[in-house]
mmCIF file of C-alpha atoms in Angstrom:
data_model
loop_
_atom_site.group_PDB
_atom_site.id
_atom_site.type_symbol
_atom_site.label_atom_id
_atom_site.label_comp_id
_atom_site.label_asym_id
_atom_site.label_seq_id
_atom_site.Cartn_x
_atom_site.Cartn_y
_atom_site.Cartn_z
ATOM 1 C CA MET V 130 17.734 16.596 12.209
ATOM 2 C CA THR V 131 17.820 15.555 8.743
ATOM 3 C CA SER V 132 20.751 14.641 7.065
ATOM 4 C CA VAL V 133 21.855 15.777 3.899
ATOM 5 C CA PRO V 134 23.244 12.998 1.768
ATOM 6 C CA VAL V 135 26.961 13.137 0.238
ATOM 7 C CA PRO V 136 27.795 13.625 -3.034
ATOM 8 C CA ILE V 137 29.274 10.350 -4.591
ATOM 9 C CA PRO V 138 32.811 11.231 -5.818
ATOM 10 C CA SER V 139 32.440 11.480 -9.883
ATOM 11 C CA ARG V 140 35.196 8.700 -10.193
ATOM 12 C CA THR V 141 33.515 6.535 -7.887
ATOM 13 C CA GLN V 142 30.082 7.697 -9.748
ATOM 14 C CA PHE V 143 31.938 6.685 -13.039
ATOM 15 C CA VAL V 144 32.814 3.059 -12.075
ATOM 16 C CA LEU V 145 29.462 2.489 -10.514
ATOM 17 C CA GLU V 146 27.494 3.641 -13.811
ATOM 18 C CA GLY V 147 29.884 0.929 -15.330
ATOM 19 C CA ILE V 148 29.797 -1.970 -13.100
ATOM 20 C CA LYS V 149 25.441 -0.940 -13.100
ATOM 21 C CA HIS V 150 25.690 -1.196 -16.839
ATOM 22 C CA ARG V 151 27.521 -4.279 -17.703
ATOM 23 C CA ILE V 152 25.267 -5.940 -15.062
ATOM 24 C CA LEU V 153 22.036 -5.298 -17.275
ATOM 25 C CA ALA V 154 23.517 -5.912 -20.333
ATOM 26 C CA GLY V 155 24.346 -9.580 -18.818
ATOM 27 C CA GLN V 156 28.682 -8.893 -19.661
ATOM 28 C CA LEU V 157 28.495 -8.866 -15.155
ATOM 29 C CA THR V 158 25.763 -12.713 -14.913
ATOM 30 C CA PRO V 159 24.256 -12.971 -11.297
ATOM 31 C CA GLY V 160 26.706 -15.124 -8.708
ATOM 32 C CA GLN V 161 29.903 -13.437 -10.737
ATOM 33 C CA SER V 162 33.034 -12.714 -8.569
ATOM 34 C CA LEU V 163 33.708 -8.451 -8.858
ATOM 35 C CA VAL V 164 37.575 -8.540 -8.219
ATOM 36 C CA GLU V 165 38.557 -5.110 -6.851
ATOM 37 C CA ALA V 166 41.874 -4.846 -8.901
ATOM 38 C CA GLU V 167 40.575 -6.364 -12.640
ATOM 39 C CA LEU V 168 37.839 -3.518 -12.253
ATOM 40 C CA ALA V 169 40.622 -0.869 -11.449
ATOM 41 C CA ALA V 170 42.598 -2.129 -14.248
ATOM 42 C CA GLN V 171 39.813 -1.899 -16.886
ATOM 43 C CA PHE V 172 39.277 1.084 -15.718
ATOM 44 C CA GLY V 173 41.728 2.896 -15.040
ATOM 45 C CA VAL V 174 41.262 3.865 -11.554
ATOM 46 C CA SER V 175 42.638 2.879 -8.581
ATOM 47 C CA LYS V 176 40.757 -0.203 -5.957
ATOM 48 C CA THR V 177 39.030 3.164 -4.064
ATOM 49 C CA PRO V 178 36.260 4.840 -6.271
ATOM 50 C CA VAL V 179 35.848 0.472 -6.889
ATOM 51 C CA ARG V 180 35.186 -0.035 -3.892
ATOM 52 C CA GLU V 181 33.084 2.575 -3.349
ATOM 53 C CA ALA V 182 30.877 2.028 -5.900
ATOM 54 C CA LEU V 183 30.688 -1.856 -4.995
ATOM 55 C CA LYS V 184 29.001 -0.359 -1.413
ATOM 56 C CA THR V 185 26.973 1.643 -2.831
ATOM 57 C CA LEU V 186 26.140 -1.407 -5.271
ATOM 58 C CA ALA V 187 24.997 -3.741 -2.706
ATOM 59 C CA GLY V 188 23.259 -1.028 -1.330
ATOM 60 C CA THR V 189 20.720 -1.408 -3.416
ATOM 61 C CA GLY V 190 20.931 -4.689 -4.204
ATOM 62 C CA LEU V 191 22.283 -5.264 -7.114
ATOM 63 C CA VAL V 192 25.531 -7.051 -5.914
ATOM 64 C CA VAL V 193 26.327 -9.365 -2.322
ATOM 65 C CA MET V 194 28.744 -8.801 -0.104
ATOM 66 C CA ASN V 195 30.815 -11.847 1.829
ATOM 67 C CA GLN V 196 33.587 -11.692 3.905
ATOM 68 C CA TYR V 197 34.821 -14.970 2.683
ATOM 69 C CA LYS V 198 33.324 -15.458 -0.796
ATOM 70 C CA GLY V 199 34.474 -11.264 -1.634
ATOM 71 C CA VAL V 200 32.398 -9.610 -4.028
ATOM 72 C CA THR V 201 29.299 -11.079 -7.124
ATOM 73 C CA VAL V 202 26.636 -9.980 -8.588
ATOM 74 C CA ARG V 203 23.165 -11.057 -6.942
ATOM 75 C CA MET V 204 21.760 -14.312 -7.550
ATOM 76 C CA VAL V 205 18.673 -13.424 -9.337
ATOM 77 C CA ASP V 206 15.955 -17.055 -8.536
ATOM 78 C CA ALA V 207 11.926 -16.934 -7.642
ATOM 79 C CA ASP V 208 12.590 -16.358 -4.551
ATOM 80 C CA MET V 209 13.838 -12.624 -4.890
ATOM 81 C CA ALA V 210 11.864 -11.718 -7.806
ATOM 82 C CA ARG V 211 9.457 -12.223 -5.275
ATOM 83 C CA GLU V 212 10.426 -10.250 -2.596
ATOM 84 C CA VAL V 213 10.651 -8.288 -5.555
ATOM 85 C CA TYR V 214 8.011 -8.175 -7.286
ATOM 86 C CA ASP V 215 5.898 -8.063 -4.236
ATOM 87 C CA VAL V 216 7.047 -4.323 -2.662
ATOM 88 C CA ARG V 217 6.092 -2.950 -6.385
ATOM 89 C CA LEU V 218 2.445 -5.060 -6.385
ATOM 90 C CA LEU V 219 1.683 -3.736 -3.188
ATOM 91 C CA LEU V 220 3.281 -0.014 -4.055
ATOM 92 C CA GLU V 221 3.551 1.518 -7.430
ATOM 93 C CA PRO V 222 -0.322 1.040 -8.878
ATOM 94 C CA GLU V 223 -1.251 2.982 -5.753
ATOM 95 C CA ALA V 224 0.923 5.904 -7.032
ATOM 96 C CA LEU V 225 0.459 5.544 -9.751
ATOM 97 C CA ARG V 226 -3.087 5.937 -8.536
ATOM 98 C CA ARG V 227 -2.123 8.981 -6.924
ATOM 99 C CA SER V 228 -0.241 11.006 -9.876
ATOM 100 C CA VAL V 229 -3.482 10.306 -11.876
ATOM 101 C CA ARG V 230 -5.113 12.407 -9.611
ATOM 102 C CA ARG V 231 -2.662 14.756 -9.189
ATOM 103 C CA GLY V 232 -2.815 15.655 -12.833
ATOM 104 C CA ALA V 233 0.244 15.223 -12.370
ATOM 105 C CA SER V 234 2.485 15.675 -15.908
ATOM 106 C CA LEU V 235 3.609 12.932 -17.035
ATOM 107 C CA ASP V 236 5.566 14.543 -19.965
ATOM 108 C CA ALA V 237 9.593 12.342 -18.464
ATOM 109 C CA ALA V 238 7.249 9.132 -18.897
ATOM 110 C CA ARG V 239 6.710 9.599 -22.431
ATOM 111 C CA GLU V 240 10.372 10.835 -23.540
ATOM 112 C CA ALA V 241 11.249 7.663 -21.324
ATOM 113 C CA LEU V 242 9.454 5.777 -23.310
ATOM 114 C CA ASN V 243 10.968 7.222 -26.658
ATOM 115 C CA ARG V 244 14.022 6.325 -25.095
ATOM 116 C CA ALA V 245 13.446 2.469 -24.410
ATOM 117 C CA ASP V 246 11.771 2.508 -27.817
ATOM 118 C CA GLU V 247 15.278 3.978 -29.289
ATOM 119 C CA ALA V 248 18.140 1.874 -26.989
ATOM 120 C CA ALA V 249 21.121 0.324 -28.121
ATOM 121 C CA ASP V 250 20.977 -2.425 -25.581
ATOM 122 C CA ASP V 251 18.961 -3.804 -22.841
ATOM 123 C CA ALA V 252 21.010 -2.267 -20.507
ATOM 124 C CA GLU V 253 19.317 1.352 -22.310
ATOM 125 C CA ARG V 254 16.430 -0.581 -23.233
ATOM 126 C CA SER V 255 16.386 -1.713 -18.955
ATOM 127 C CA LEU V 256 17.674 1.719 -17.705
ATOM 128 C CA ALA V 257 14.913 3.774 -20.274
ATOM 129 C CA ASN V 258 12.675 1.386 -19.176
ATOM 130 C CA ARG V 259 12.689 2.460 -15.248
ATOM 131 C CA GLU V 260 13.210 5.584 -15.909
ATOM 132 C CA PHE V 261 8.740 5.255 -16.855
ATOM 133 C CA HIS V 262 8.178 3.496 -14.933
ATOM 134 C CA ARG V 263 9.535 6.187 -11.572
ATOM 135 C CA ALA V 264 8.281 8.983 -13.742
ATOM 136 C CA LEU V 265 4.761 7.227 -12.998
ATOM 137 C CA TYR V 266 5.082 7.317 -9.159
ATOM 138 C CA THR V 267 7.280 10.210 -8.254
ATOM 139 C CA PRO V 268 4.588 12.382 -8.449
ATOM 140 C CA CYS V 269 2.170 10.767 -6.380
ATOM 141 C CA GLY V 270 2.353 13.762 -3.699
ATOM 142 C CA ASN V 271 4.396 11.152 -1.487
ATOM 143 C CA PRO V 272 8.193 11.401 -1.345
ATOM 144 C CA LEU V 273 8.695 8.521 1.355
ATOM 145 C CA LEU V 274 6.505 5.790 -0.936
ATOM 146 C CA GLY V 275 8.436 7.490 -4.124
ATOM 147 C CA ARG V 276 11.981 6.666 -1.761
ATOM 148 C CA MET V 277 10.313 3.289 -0.961
ATOM 149 C CA LEU V 278 9.945 2.081 -4.292
ATOM 150 C CA ASP V 279 13.497 3.537 -5.671
ATOM 151 C CA GLU V 280 15.023 1.339 -2.929
ATOM 152 C CA VAL V 281 13.981 -1.957 -5.014
ATOM 153 C CA ARG V 282 14.215 -0.459 -8.625
ATOM 154 C CA ASP V 283 17.870 -2.180 -9.101
ATOM 155 C CA GLN V 284 16.357 -5.323 -7.686
ATOM 156 C CA ALA V 285 13.399 -5.053 -10.407
ATOM 157 C CA ALA V 286 16.427 -4.483 -13.301
ATOM 158 C CA LEU V 287 18.210 -7.241 -12.600
ATOM 159 C CA VAL V 288 15.149 -9.525 -12.395
ATOM 160 C CA SER V 289 14.371 -7.247 -15.938
ATOM 161 C CA ALA V 290 17.772 -8.196 -17.067
ATOM 162 C CA VAL V 291 18.119 -12.078 -16.105
ATOM 163 C CA ALA V 292 13.841 -13.222 -18.207
ATOM 164 C CA TRP V 293 15.169 -11.227 -20.543
ATOM 165 C CA ALA V 294 18.809 -13.018 -21.474
ATOM 166 C CA ALA V 295 16.238 -16.378 -20.677
ATOM 167 C CA ASP V 296 13.171 -14.611 -23.197
ATOM 168 C CA PRO V 297 13.151 -10.852 -24.806
ATOM 169 C CA SER V 298 9.739 -9.947 -23.898
ATOM 170 C CA TRP V 299 10.334 -6.470 -23.906
ATOM 171 C CA GLU V 300 8.359 -5.721 -27.503
ATOM 172 C CA LEU V 301 5.210 -6.952 -25.873
ATOM 173 C CA GLU V 302 6.559 -4.848 -22.494
ATOM 174 C CA ALA V 303 6.576 -2.109 -24.391
ATOM 175 C CA THR V 304 2.982 -2.782 -25.828
ATOM 176 C CA GLU V 305 2.242 -2.180 -21.995
ATOM 177 C CA HIS V 306 3.552 0.585 -21.023
ATOM 178 C CA ARG V 307 1.619 2.777 -24.008
ATOM 179 C CA GLU V 308 -1.632 1.224 -22.880
ATOM 180 C CA ILE V 309 -0.348 2.248 -19.190
ATOM 181 C CA LEU V 310 0.183 5.522 -20.010
ATOM 182 C CA ARG V 311 -1.954 5.560 -22.221
ATOM 183 C CA LEU V 312 -5.592 5.672 -19.945
ATOM 184 C CA ALA V 313 -2.863 7.213 -16.915
ATOM 185 C CA GLN V 314 -3.432 10.108 -19.559
ATOM 186 C CA ASP V 315 -7.290 10.133 -19.985
ATOM 187 C CA SER V 316 -7.444 10.290 -16.766
ATOM 188 C CA ASP V 317 -8.421 7.059 -15.408
ATOM 189 C CA ALA V 318 -6.515 6.883 -12.385
ATOM 190 C CA GLU V 319 -8.399 2.966 -11.796
ATOM 191 C CA GLY V 320 -7.799 1.834 -15.588
ATOM 192 C CA ALA V 321 -4.160 2.761 -15.531
ATOM 193 C CA ALA V 322 -3.351 1.185 -11.595
ATOM 194 C CA SER V 323 -4.774 -1.857 -12.406
ATOM 195 C CA ALA V 324 -2.737 -1.908 -16.650
ATOM 196 C CA LEU V 325 0.220 -0.979 -14.431
ATOM 197 C CA HIS V 326 -0.845 -4.172 -11.581
ATOM 198 C CA THR V 327 -1.343 -6.777 -14.648
ATOM 199 C CA HIS V 328 1.978 -5.303 -15.805
ATOM 200 C CA ILE V 329 3.826 -6.237 -13.768
ATOM 201 C CA ALA V 330 2.125 -9.391 -12.440
ATOM 202 C CA SER V 331 2.664 -10.888 -15.795
ATOM 203 C CA PHE V 332 5.619 -10.142 -16.044
ATOM 204 C CA VAL V 333 7.423 -11.570 -13.640
ATOM 205 C CA ARG V 334 4.832 -15.306 -13.542
ATOM 206 C CA ARG V 335 6.147 -14.936 -17.589
ATOM 207 C CA ALA V 336 9.846 -14.950 -15.884
ATOM 208 C CA PHE V 337 9.417 -17.034 -13.306
ATOM 209 C CA PRO V 338 6.574 -19.485 -13.091
ATOM 210 C CA ARG V 339 6.862 -20.566 -9.334
ATOM 211 C CA TYR V 340 6.606 -17.062 -8.597
ATOM 212 C CA GLY V 341 2.675 -17.548 -9.661
ATOM 213 C CA GLU V 342 2.239 -20.818 -8.108
ATOM 214 C CA GLU V 343 3.362 -19.826 -4.756
ATOM 215 C CA GLY V 344 1.941 -16.344 -4.763
ATOM 216 C CA GLN V 345 -1.797 -18.311 -4.742
ATOM 217 C CA GLU V 346 -0.615 -19.787 -1.410
#
């Protein structure tokens, strides 16, 4: 029997999106404590939707719940980046290859690129970039593959937020995104998959040089 996802209450969704935006904008930094009472006051809600939002964010890997330390924004280091980006390198290029071979529409990817170019801050840009990547792999024809990639989206965005804070490279990434989309729209499945693999690998190596060293082991 297939379970039906339970809709998130509107107040919880409001708090969840607000906390996520603050994390991706760097307003809430890795390791920072997230106190339910303080967040409830800031968002003008009771502690219940805050608690539920934090549980959801813990499930996506953006925050960590600890019995002794409470809830904190997840720390980002080379090991964490390696875990997330290994999954992406293994799965995302193949998903794009399949999307191109199926002749899937990539209009959503182009729209996401436009939103990224017009973004008002890094959080909006990060969200648009995530939508760009998702628009490439979602039509791959394998819903399970898409869900597996969805599971690491927030963690990948957190890595990006930390990396951009140290070295803003979004203009370079935007150029790479446009080339990936061009190849995909030209029905060059292998070229698009290869460009995407290079894009993902080069980003995390720029942000965390240690990743490149360990990746050779």
